[in-house]
Coordinates of C-alpha atoms and ligand atoms in Angstrom, one line a residue:
X1 CA 4.5 -18.9 15.1
X2 CA 2.1 -16.4 13.5
X3 CA -1.6 -16.7 13.3
X4 CA -2.3 -13.9 10.8
X5 CA -0.5 -12.3 7.9
X6 CA -1.4 -8.7 7.0
X7 CA -0.4 -7.6 3.5
X8 CA 0.1 -4.2 2.1
X9 CA -1.5 -3.9 -1.3
X10 CA 0.4 -1.6 -3.6
X11 CA 3.9 -3.0 -4.3
X12 CA 3.2 -6.2 -2.5
X13 CA 0.2 -7.9 -4.0
X14 CA 0.1 -5.9 -7.2
X15 CA 2.1 -3.1 -8.9
X16 CA 0.1 0.1 -9.1
X17 CA 3.2 2.3 -8.6
X18 CA 3.4 3.2 -12.3
X19 CA -0.2 4.3 -12.3
X20 CA 0.2 6.4 -9.2
X21 CA 3.3 7.9 -10.8
X22 CA 1.6 8.7 -14.1
X23 CA -1.4 10.3 -12.3
X24 CA 0.7 12.5 -10.0
X25 CA 3.0 13.4 -12.9
X26 CA 0.0 14.5 -15.0
X27 CA -1.3 16.7 -12.2
X28 CA 2.1 18.2 -11.4
X29 CA 2.7 18.9 -15.1
X30 CA -0.6 20.7 -15.4
X31 CA 0.3 22.8 -12.3
X32 CA 3.8 23.5 -13.6
X33 CA 5.4 21.7 -10.6
X34 CA 8.6 19.6 -10.9
X35 CA 8.0 15.9 -10.2
X36 CA 10.2 12.8 -10.7
X37 CA 10.6 9.2 -9.7
X38 CA 12.5 10.2 -6.6
X39 CA 9.7 12.2 -5.3
X40 CA 7.3 9.4 -6.3
X41 CA 9.3 7.0 -4.1
X42 CA 8.4 9.1 -1.0
X43 CA 4.7 8.6 -1.8
X44 CA 4.7 4.8 -1.0
X45 CA 2.3 3.9 1.8
X46 CA 1.3 7.6 2.3
X47 CA -2.3 8.7 2.1
X48 CA -3.6 10.6 -0.9
X49 CA -3.8 14.0 0.9
X50 CA -0.3 13.6 2.4
X51 CA 1.0 12.6 -1.0
X52 CA -0.5 15.8 -2.4
X53 CA 1.3 17.9 0.3
X54 CA 4.6 16.2 -0.8
X55 CA 3.9 16.9 -4.5
X56 CA 3.1 20.6 -3.6
X57 CA 6.3 21.1 -1.7
X58 CA 7.9 22.3 -5.0
X59 CA 5.1 24.7 -5.7
X60 CA 5.4 28.5 -5.1
X61 CA 1.7 28.8 -4.8
X62 CA -0.3 28.2 -1.6
X63 CA -3.5 26.2 -2.0
X64 CA -6.6 26.3 0.2
X65 CA -8.1 23.2 1.7
X66 CA -10.9 23.2 -0.9
X67 CA -8.4 23.6 -3.8
X68 CA -6.4 20.7 -2.4
X69 CA -9.5 18.5 -2.1
X70 CA -10.1 19.2 -5.8
X71 CA -6.5 18.5 -6.8
X72 CA -6.6 15.1 -4.9
X73 CA -9.9 14.2 -6.6
X74 CA -8.4 15.2 -10.0
X75 CA -5.4 12.9 -9.4
X76 CA -7.7 10.1 -8.3
X77 CA -9.8 10.3 -11.4
X78 CA -6.7 10.0 -13.6
X79 CA -5.5 7.1 -11.4
X80 CA -8.9 5.3 -11.6
X81 CA -8.9 5.6 -15.4
X82 CA -5.5 4.1 -15.5
X83 CA -6.6 1.2 -13.3
X84 CA -9.2 0.2 -15.9
X85 CA -6.3 -1.4 -17.7
X86 CA -5.8 -3.8 -14.8
X87 CA -7.2 -7.3 -14.7
X88 CA -6.6 -10.8 -13.2
X89 CA -3.4 -11.0 -15.3
X90 CA -1.9 -8.3 -13.2
X91 CA -1.9 -10.6 -10.2
X92 CA 1.5 -12.3 -10.4
X93 CA 1.2 -16.1 -10.3
X94 CA 3.9 -16.3 -7.6
X95 CA 1.8 -14.1 -5.4
X96 CA -1.4 -16.1 -5.9
X97 CA 0.3 -19.5 -5.4
X98 CA 2.0 -18.2 -2.2
X99 CA -1.2 -16.8 -0.8
X100 CA -3.0 -20.2 -1.5
X101 CA -0.2 -22.1 0.2
X102 CA -0.3 -19.8 3.3
X103 CA -4.0 -20.2 3.4
X104 CA -3.6 -24.0 3.3
X105 CA -1.2 -23.7 6.2
X106 CA -4.0 -22.2 8.2
X107 CA -3.0 -18.5 8.4
X108 CA -5.7 -15.8 8.5
X109 CA -4.9 -13.4 5.6
X110 CA -5.8 -9.7 5.7
X111 CA -5.0 -6.5 3.8
X112 CA -3.6 -3.4 5.5
X113 CA -3.4 -0.6 2.9
X114 CA -3.6 3.2 3.0
X115 CA -5.5 3.1 -0.4
X116 CA -9.1 4.1 -0.6
X117 CA -9.2 2.2 -3.9
X118 CA -8.3 -1.1 -2.2
X119 CA -11.6 -2.9 -2.9
X120 CA -11.8 -1.8 -6.5
X121 CA -8.2 -3.0 -7.1
X122 CA -8.9 -6.4 -5.4
X123 CA -12.0 -6.8 -7.5
X124 CA -10.0 -6.1 -10.7
X125 CA -7.4 -8.7 -9.7
X126 CA -10.1 -11.3 -9.0
X127 CA -9.4 -11.2 -5.3
X128 CA -12.6 -9.5 -4.2
X129 CA -13.7 -12.2 -1.8
X130 CA -10.3 -13.7 -1.1
X131 CA -9.1 -12.1 2.2
X132 CA -10.5 -12.7 5.7
X133 CA -10.5 -8.9 6.3
X134 CA -9.7 -5.7 4.6
X135 CA -8.4 -2.6 6.5
X136 CA -7.8 0.3 4.2
X137 CA -7.8 4.1 3.7
X138 CA -11.5 4.2 4.3
X139 CA -11.4 2.9 7.9
X140 CA -8.4 5.0 9.3
X141 CA -7.8 8.5 10.3
X142 CA -4.0 8.4 10.3
X143 CA -1.9 6.8 7.5
X144 CA 1.4 4.9 7.8
X145 CA 3.9 5.3 9.5
X146 CA 1.0 5.4 12.1
X147 CA 0.1 1.8 12.9
X148 CA -3.7 2.3 12.8
X149 CA -4.3 0.5 9.5
X150 CA -2.5 -2.7 10.8
X151 CA -4.0 -2.5 14.3
X152 CA -7.5 -2.4 12.6
X153 CA -6.6 -5.3 10.4
X154 CA -5.5 -7.4 13.4
X155 CA -8.7 -6.5 15.2
X156 CA -10.8 -7.5 12.1
X157 CA -9.2 -11.0 12.1
X158 CA -9.4 -11.2 15.9
X159 CA -5.7 -11.6 16.5
X160 CA -3.1 -9.7 18.6
X161 CA -0.4 -7.7 16.9
X162 CA 2.3 -10.0 18.3
X163 CA 0.6 -12.9 16.5
X164 CA 0.6 -11.2 13.1
X165 CA 3.2 -10.7 10.5
X166 CA 3.0 -7.5 8.3
X167 CA 4.3 -7.7 4.7
X168 CA 5.4 -4.4 3.2
X169 CA 7.4 -2.8 0.4
X170 CA 7.5 0.7 2.0
X171 CA 9.8 2.0 4.8
X172 CA 6.7 3.9 6.2
X173 CA 5.0 0.5 6.4
X174 CA 7.8 -1.2 8.3
X175 CA 7.8 1.8 10.7
X176 CA 4.0 1.4 11.2
X177 CA 4.4 -2.3 11.8
X178 CA 7.1 -1.7 14.4
X179 CA 5.2 1.0 16.2
X180 CA 2.1 -1.3 16.4
X181 CA 4.1 -4.2 17.9
X182 CA 4.1 -6.4 14.7
X183 CA 6.9 -8.4 13.2
X184 CA 7.4 -7.4 9.6
X185 CA 8.7 -8.8 6.3
X186 CA 10.1 -6.3 3.9
X187 CA 10.3 -6.4 0.1
X188 CA 12.4 -3.9 -2.0
X189 CA 13.2 -0.6 -0.2
X190 CA 11.4 -1.8 2.9
X191 CA 14.3 -4.2 3.5
X192 CA 16.4 -1.1 4.4
X193 CA 14.4 -0.1 7.4
X194 CA 16.4 -0.8 10.6
X195 CA 13.4 -2.4 12.4
X196 CA 12.5 -4.9 9.6
X197 CA 12.2 -8.4 11.0
X198 CA 12.6 -10.5 7.8
X199 CA 14.2 -9.4 4.6
X200 CA 12.5 -11.0 1.6
X201 CA 14.2 -11.5 -1.8
X202 CA 10.9 -12.3 -3.4
X203 CA 7.3 -12.8 -2.3
X204 CA 7.4 -16.6 -2.1
X205 CA 10.2 -16.3 0.5
X206 CA 7.3 -15.9 2.9
X207 CA 6.9 -19.7 2.8
X208 CA 10.2 -20.0 4.6
X209 CA 9.0 -18.0 7.6
X210 CA 7.3 -20.1 10.2
Ligands
LIG301 C1 -0.9 3.2 -1.1 C2 0.2 3.7 -2.0 C3 0.3 5.2 -1.9 C4 -1.0 5.9 -2.1 C5 -2.0 5.4 -1.0 C6 -3.3 6.0 -1.1 O1 -0.4 3.2 0.2 O2 1.4 3.1 -1.8 O3 1.2 5.6 -2.9 O4 -0.9 7.3 -2.0 O5 -2.1 4.0 -1.1 O6 -4.0 5.6 -2.3 P1 -5.3 6.0 -2.9 O7 -5.7 4.9 -3.9 O8 -6.3 6.1 -1.7 O9 -5.1 7.4 -3.5
LIG302 MG1 3.1 -0.5 -0.7

């Protein structure tokens, strides 16, 4: 039924959530701004600058554009240092086996992630050359829930949105898939979105979708 499958990265292929949390928390603590897991949950699938705006909602101070750029860079430096701990062992076996089986079945496999660190993360996981195409935070101007990142991914693999399935863990990602005309498969909180096409219990359930 589908010709291509487009995977979100963070929370689908690997679990960088805890590093994002730690890096934002460190920045928020330094600025004296309240930050918790609940606020962190709103950051899934959202671009770095949009995340910063969410983190700064609790601040009484107004920041200029240049100050915000510097804060986003500071967070990213912390995040990249934390990512140094990541290696091929952080790619769950279930994910790798499922990807291999989907590839065997003839699907084109692509990444559709808001992260500008996508290539570095894929390299660390040992998946640097694995996907047929990568659409990420570096080739888009609007982040999820805008469909741009998935539309670009479909274009890169030469398939139409209606022939691709998007796999997501964020509600913003399911919304993006829906707006772009894609069917979607949701893991975790993404299962709650009213427009999700398939609800997955675990990653390997993708093998039951035809
Ligand atoms: C993913 C994550 C978000 C993150 C975004 C940008 O979508 O789910 O939490 O903010 O990527 O990541 P970056 O690595 O570019 O800061
Ligand atoms: Mg995600």
